[in-house]
CSV table of C-alpha atoms and ligand atoms in Angstrom, one decimal:
chain,number,residue,atom,x,y,z
V,177,MET,CA,52.6,220.9,116.1
V,178,ALA,CA,49.9,221.2,113.4
V,179,ARG,CA,47.6,224.2,113.7
V,180,GLN,CA,44.1,223.5,114.9
V,181,PRO,CA,41.3,224.4,112.5
V,182,ILE,CA,39.7,227.8,113.1
V,183,ALA,CA,36.7,227.6,115.4
V,184,ARG,CA,34.8,230.9,115.5
V,185,PRO,CA,32.2,231.1,118.2
V,186,ASP,CA,28.7,232.1,117.0
V,187,PHE,CA,26.9,234.5,119.3
V,188,GLY,CA,24.4,235.5,116.6
V,189,GLY,CA,26.0,238.8,115.7
V,190,PRO,CA,29.2,240.5,114.4
V,191,PHE,CA,32.6,239.1,115.3
V,192,PRO,CA,35.5,241.5,115.7
V,193,GLU,CA,38.3,241.2,113.1
V,194,HIS,CA,40.6,243.4,115.2
V,195,ILE,CA,40.6,243.3,119.0
V,196,ALA,CA,42.7,245.8,121.1
V,197,ILE,CA,43.2,245.3,124.8
V,198,ILE,CA,44.4,247.6,127.6
V,199,MET,CA,45.9,245.0,129.9
V,200,ASP,CA,45.5,246.7,133.2
V,201,GLY,CA,45.3,245.7,136.9
V,202,ASN,CA,48.4,243.4,137.3
V,203,GLY,CA,49.6,245.4,140.4
V,204,ARG,CA,46.1,245.4,142.0
V,205,TRP,CA,45.7,241.7,141.4
V,206,ALA,CA,49.0,240.9,143.0
V,207,GLU,CA,48.3,243.2,146.0
V,208,GLY,CA,44.9,241.5,146.4
V,209,GLN,CA,46.8,238.2,146.8
V,210,GLY,CA,49.2,239.8,149.4
V,211,LEU,CA,52.0,239.6,146.7
V,212,ARG,CA,54.3,242.3,145.3
V,213,ARG,CA,53.3,244.0,142.1
V,214,VAL,CA,55.8,242.2,139.9
V,215,PHE,CA,54.0,238.9,140.6
V,216,GLY,CA,51.0,240.4,138.8
V,217,HIS,CA,53.1,241.1,135.8
V,218,LYS,CA,54.4,237.6,135.8
V,219,GLU,CA,51.0,236.1,136.1
V,220,GLY,CA,49.8,238.4,133.3
V,221,ILE,CA,52.0,236.6,130.9
V,222,GLY,CA,49.8,233.6,131.2
V,223,SER,CA,46.8,235.7,130.1
V,224,VAL,CA,48.8,237.0,127.1
V,225,ARG,CA,49.5,233.5,126.1
V,226,GLU,CA,46.0,232.2,126.6
V,227,ILE,CA,44.2,235.2,124.9
V,228,THR,CA,46.7,235.2,122.0
V,229,THR,CA,46.2,231.5,121.4
V,230,GLU,CA,42.4,231.6,121.7
V,231,CYS,CA,42.1,234.7,119.4
V,232,ALA,CA,44.3,232.9,116.8
V,233,ARG,CA,42.2,229.8,117.0
V,234,MET,CA,39.0,231.8,116.7
V,235,GLY,CA,40.2,233.4,113.5
V,236,VAL,CA,40.6,237.0,114.8
V,237,GLY,CA,42.6,238.9,112.2
V,238,SER,CA,44.5,241.2,114.5
V,239,LEU,CA,45.1,241.5,118.2
V,240,THR,CA,46.7,244.6,119.6
V,241,LEU,CA,48.0,244.4,123.2
V,242,TYR,CA,48.9,247.5,125.2
V,243,ALA,CA,52.0,246.2,127.0
V,244,PHE,CA,54.0,249.3,128.0
V,245,SER,CA,53.1,253.0,127.5
V,246,VAL,CA,55.4,255.9,127.0
V,247,GLU,CA,54.2,257.1,130.4
V,248,ASN,CA,55.1,253.8,132.1
V,249,TRP,CA,58.8,254.8,131.9
V,250,LYS,CA,57.9,257.0,134.9
V,251,ARG,CA,57.4,254.0,137.2
V,252,PRO,CA,60.2,253.1,139.7
V,253,GLY,CA,63.4,251.7,138.1
V,254,PRO,CA,63.1,248.2,139.6
V,255,GLU,CA,59.5,247.8,138.2
V,256,VAL,CA,60.5,249.0,134.7
V,257,ARG,CA,63.6,246.8,134.7
V,258,TYR,CA,61.4,243.8,135.7
V,259,LEU,CA,58.9,244.5,133.0
V,260,MET,CA,61.7,244.8,130.4
V,261,SER,CA,63.3,241.5,131.5
V,262,LEU,CA,59.8,239.9,131.4
V,263,LEU,CA,59.3,241.2,127.9
V,264,LYS,CA,62.6,239.8,126.7
V,265,LYS,CA,61.8,236.4,128.2
V,266,PHE,CA,58.4,236.5,126.6
V,267,LEU,CA,59.8,237.3,123.2
V,268,ILE,CA,62.2,234.3,123.4
V,269,GLU,CA,59.9,231.7,125.1
V,270,GLU,CA,56.7,232.4,123.2
V,271,ARG,CA,58.3,231.8,119.8
V,272,ARG,CA,57.2,228.2,119.8
V,273,THR,CA,53.6,229.1,120.7
V,274,LEU,CA,53.5,231.9,118.1
V,275,MET,CA,54.8,229.5,115.4
V,276,ASP,CA,52.4,226.7,116.4
V,277,ASN,CA,49.5,229.0,116.0
V,278,GLY,CA,50.6,230.7,112.8
V,279,VAL,CA,50.8,234.1,114.6
V,280,ARG,CA,52.8,237.1,113.1
V,281,LEU,CA,54.2,239.4,115.8
V,282,ARG,CA,54.9,243.1,115.2
V,283,ALA,CA,55.5,246.0,117.5
V,284,ILE,CA,54.1,249.5,117.5
V,285,GLY,CA,55.5,252.4,119.5
V,286,ARG,CA,58.8,254.2,120.0
V,287,ILE,CA,60.6,250.9,119.7
V,288,SER,CA,64.1,252.6,119.8
V,289,ASP,CA,63.4,253.5,123.5
V,290,LEU,CA,63.7,249.8,124.4
V,291,PRO,CA,66.9,248.4,125.9
V,292,ALA,CA,69.2,246.9,123.2
V,293,GLY,CA,68.8,243.3,124.4
V,294,VAL,CA,65.0,243.6,124.3
V,295,LEU,CA,65.0,245.2,120.9
V,296,GLU,CA,67.3,242.5,119.5
V,297,GLU,CA,64.9,239.7,120.6
V,298,LEU,CA,61.9,241.7,119.3
V,299,ARG,CA,63.5,242.0,115.9
V,300,ARG,CA,64.3,238.3,115.9
V,301,THR,CA,60.8,237.3,116.8
V,302,GLU,CA,59.3,239.7,114.2
V,303,GLU,CA,61.6,238.2,111.6
V,304,LEU,CA,60.9,234.6,112.6
V,305,THR,CA,57.1,235.0,112.5
V,306,LYS,CA,56.8,237.4,109.5
V,307,ASP,CA,55.5,234.9,107.0
V,308,ASN,CA,53.1,233.2,109.4
V,309,PRO,CA,49.7,233.0,107.7
V,310,GLY,CA,47.4,233.5,110.8
V,311,MET,CA,46.6,236.3,113.2
V,312,LEU,CA,48.7,239.5,113.5
V,313,LEU,CA,49.7,240.1,117.1
V,314,ARG,CA,50.7,243.8,117.6
V,315,LEU,CA,52.5,244.6,120.8
V,316,ALA,CA,52.2,248.3,121.8
V,317,LEU,CA,55.6,249.0,123.4
V,318,SER,CA,56.7,252.4,124.6
V,319,TYR,CA,53.5,253.4,122.9
V,320,GLY,CA,51.6,256.6,123.3
V,321,SER,CA,49.0,257.9,121.0
V,322,ARG,CA,50.0,261.6,121.3
V,323,THR,CA,53.6,260.6,120.6
V,324,GLU,CA,52.4,258.6,117.5
V,325,LEU,CA,50.5,261.7,116.2
V,326,ALA,CA,53.3,264.0,117.0
V,327,ASP,CA,55.8,261.7,115.2
V,328,ALA,CA,53.3,261.5,112.2
V,329,LEU,CA,52.9,265.3,112.1
V,330,ARG,CA,56.7,265.8,112.1
V,331,HIS,CA,57.1,263.4,109.1
V,332,VAL,CA,54.2,265.1,107.2
V,333,VAL,CA,55.8,268.5,107.7
V,334,ARG,CA,59.2,267.2,106.6
V,335,ASP,CA,57.8,265.5,103.5
V,336,ALA,CA,55.8,268.7,102.6
V,337,LYS,CA,58.9,270.8,103.0
V,338,ASP,CA,60.8,268.3,100.7
V,339,GLY,CA,58.1,268.6,98.1
V,340,LEU,CA,57.0,264.9,98.5
V,341,ILE,CA,53.4,265.9,99.4
V,342,ALA,CA,51.3,269.0,98.7
V,343,VAL,CA,49.9,270.6,101.8
V,344,GLU,CA,46.4,271.0,100.0
V,345,ASP,CA,46.3,267.2,99.5
V,346,VAL,CA,46.8,266.3,103.2
V,347,ASP,CA,43.6,264.5,104.4
V,348,GLU,CA,42.7,261.7,106.8
V,349,GLU,CA,44.2,259.0,104.6
V,350,THR,CA,47.5,260.9,104.3
V,351,LEU,CA,47.7,261.0,108.1
V,352,ARG,CA,47.1,257.3,108.3
V,353,ASP,CA,50.0,256.7,106.1
V,354,TYR,CA,52.3,258.3,108.7
V,355,LEU,CA,51.1,256.3,111.7
V,356,TYR,CA,53.2,253.5,113.1
V,357,ASP,CA,51.2,250.8,111.3
V,358,THR,CA,49.7,251.9,108.0
V,359,THR,CA,48.1,248.6,107.0
V,360,THR,CA,46.1,247.1,109.9
V,361,PRO,CA,42.4,248.0,109.9
V,362,ASP,CA,41.1,249.9,113.0
V,363,PRO,CA,40.1,247.9,116.0
V,364,ASP,CA,36.4,246.8,116.1
V,365,LEU,CA,36.5,246.0,119.9
V,366,LEU,CA,38.6,247.6,122.6
V,367,ILE,CA,38.7,245.7,125.9
V,368,ARG,CA,40.0,247.3,129.1
V,369,THR,CA,40.5,245.1,132.2
V,370,ALA,CA,40.5,246.3,135.9
V,371,GLY,CA,37.6,248.7,135.5
V,372,GLU,CA,39.1,252.1,134.7
V,373,MET,CA,37.0,254.2,132.2
V,374,ARG,CA,39.9,255.8,130.4
V,375,LEU,CA,42.1,255.3,127.3
V,376,SER,CA,45.5,256.1,128.9
V,377,ASN,CA,46.8,257.4,125.6
V,378,PHE,CA,46.0,254.3,123.5
V,379,LEU,CA,45.1,254.5,119.8
V,380,LEU,CA,43.3,257.8,120.0
V,381,TRP,CA,43.1,258.1,116.2
V,382,GLN,CA,42.3,254.5,115.4
V,383,ILE,CA,39.4,253.9,117.9
V,384,SER,CA,37.0,256.6,116.6
V,385,TYR,CA,34.3,254.0,115.9
V,386,THR,CA,35.6,251.1,118.0
V,387,GLU,CA,33.2,249.4,120.5
V,388,PHE,CA,34.4,249.6,124.2
V,389,TYR,CA,34.1,246.8,126.7
V,390,VAL,CA,35.3,247.4,130.3
V,391,THR,CA,35.5,244.6,132.8
V,392,ASP,CA,36.4,244.8,136.5
V,393,VAL,CA,38.4,241.6,136.1
V,394,CYS,CA,42.2,242.2,136.4
V,395,TRP,CA,44.4,241.2,133.6
V,396,PRO,CA,46.0,238.1,135.2
V,397,GLN,CA,42.5,236.7,135.6
V,398,PHE,CA,41.3,237.6,132.1
V,399,ARG,CA,41.2,234.2,130.4
V,400,LYS,CA,39.1,232.4,127.7
V,401,THR,CA,35.8,232.7,129.7
V,402,GLU,CA,36.2,236.5,130.0
V,403,LEU,CA,37.2,236.8,126.4
V,404,LEU,CA,34.0,234.9,125.3
V,405,ALA,CA,31.9,237.2,127.5
V,406,ALA,CA,33.4,240.2,125.7
V,407,LEU,CA,32.7,238.6,122.3
V,408,ARG,CA,29.1,237.8,123.3
V,409,ASP,CA,28.6,241.4,124.3
V,410,PHE,CA,30.1,242.7,121.1
V,411,ALA,CA,27.8,240.4,119.1
V,412,GLY,CA,24.9,242.4,120.5
V,413,ARG,CA,26.2,245.8,119.5
V,414,LYS,CA,24.6,247.8,116.7
V,415,ARG,CA,27.3,249.7,114.8
V,416,LYS,CA,26.2,252.6,112.6
V,417,PHE,CA,29.3,254.7,111.9
V,418,GLY,CA,27.2,257.8,112.0
V,419,GLY,CA,24.6,256.5,109.6
V,420,LEU,CA,21.2,255.1,110.3
V,421,ILE,CA,21.6,251.5,109.3
V,422,ALA,CA,23.1,249.1,111.9
V,423,ASP,CA,26.1,247.0,111.0
V,424,VAL,CA,27.1,248.9,107.9
V,425,ALA,CA,30.8,248.9,107.0
V,426,PRO,CA,33.0,251.7,108.4
V,427,PRO,CA,33.3,254.7,106.1
V,428,ARG,CA,37.1,254.3,105.8
V,429,ARG,CA,39.5,251.6,106.6
V,430,ALA,CA,43.2,251.5,106.4
V,431,LYS,CA,44.6,249.7,103.3
V,432,GLU,CA,44.9,246.0,103.6
V,433,SER,CA,48.5,244.7,103.6
N,552,IPE,C1,49.2,246.8,133.7
N,552,IPE,O1,49.0,246.6,135.1
N,552,IPE,C2,50.6,246.5,133.3
N,552,IPE,C3,51.3,247.7,132.8
N,552,IPE,C4,50.8,248.9,132.7
N,552,IPE,C5,52.7,247.5,132.3
N,552,IPE,P1,49.4,247.8,136.1
N,552,IPE,O2,50.9,247.6,136.5
N,552,IPE,O3,49.1,249.1,135.6
N,552,IPE,O4,48.5,247.4,137.4
N,552,IPE,P2,47.7,248.4,138.3
N,552,IPE,O5,46.8,249.2,137.4
N,552,IPE,O6,48.6,249.2,139.1
N,552,IPE,O7,46.8,247.5,139.2
N,553,IPE,C1,47.7,251.5,130.7
N,553,IPE,O1,47.7,251.2,132.0
N,553,IPE,C2,49.0,251.1,130.0
N,553,IPE,C3,49.1,249.7,129.8
N,553,IPE,C4,48.2,248.8,130.0
N,553,IPE,C5,50.4,249.3,129.2
N,553,IPE,P1,48.2,252.2,133.1
N,553,IPE,O2,48.1,251.5,134.4
N,553,IPE,O3,49.6,252.7,132.8
N,553,IPE,O4,47.2,253.4,133.0
N,553,IPE,P2,46.8,254.5,134.1
N,553,IPE,O5,48.0,255.1,134.6
N,553,IPE,O6,45.9,253.8,135.1
N,553,IPE,O7,46.0,255.5,133.3
N,554,MG,MG1,47.4,250.2,135.8
C-alpha cells in the first residue's frame, strides 16, 4: 500500500518532533468494563496501532512508547507471560502496518531480559524496518531510567579505566553517548494516560525540558481524538529552556543519526 502524504495538523503553535507516552491504565480500563486486566492489555494494542499510524501520518519524527518497565517484572507470572506473548504477537502482526507507514522500529531497555522468542521477533522487526524513511518508533522494553543511567555509568568507568576517555573530559554529552539510544533527540512532549502524576522511572535524563500532558483517559481509549487534544495543548506551550524568549531551541540536543 502506498504511503499517504504527511498531513500535519496546524494548531497555530509548535509541533512536537518527538513524542513519548507512558501508556497506563490498561488494567483499570478492563476492570471498569467488568473484565480481567489482560483484556485491557489486548485492547491497548489497538491504541498502539492507531497512535503509531496517526503520528507517522502527521510527520512526527520519533515516538517512544513505554511498553514494559524493569519494575513490571514484579507483576504476577500469568500477567507477565500474557504481556510477553502479546508483545511477540504485536512484533509479528504489525510488520505490515509498520512497512505501509514507513516506520522504523527500535527497542530501548534491557532487551536481553526478554524471553528468547520475543527477542528473536524483535530483532527481525528491527531488521525488516531499519531502512524505512519515516517515523522512528522506539519501544521501551524492560526499560528503567535508573537502570539506563547505572548501565551508562558502568560503561563510562570501564572506558576511563581502559584509557579510552579522560575523566576530566566527562560532561553531559559524554553521558549521552552511553545511554541506550545516542542519536534520537529528547522528547518534546510526554503524555501519560490514566491520570497518575508520576514518571515511573521513564527517561529521567531525557525529559529535563520536555512538556508534560496528563489525561485521565486510560490507554485503551486513547485514540486519534485524544492525541489531537494533546497536540493542541502542546501548541499553546511557551518553551524557554531556562532563557527569557519563548520557543527558542533547546540548549543541547543529541546528535542526529
Ligand atoms: C499499563 O497498564 C500497561 C503496563 C504497565 C504494561 P497497567 O497494567 O499499568 O494498568 P493499571 O495502571 O493497573 O490500570
Ligand atoms: C508505567 O506504568 C510503566 C508502563 C506504562 C510500561 P506502571 O503502571 O507500571 O506504573 P506505576 O506502577 O503506576 O508507577
Ligand atoms: Mg499502571
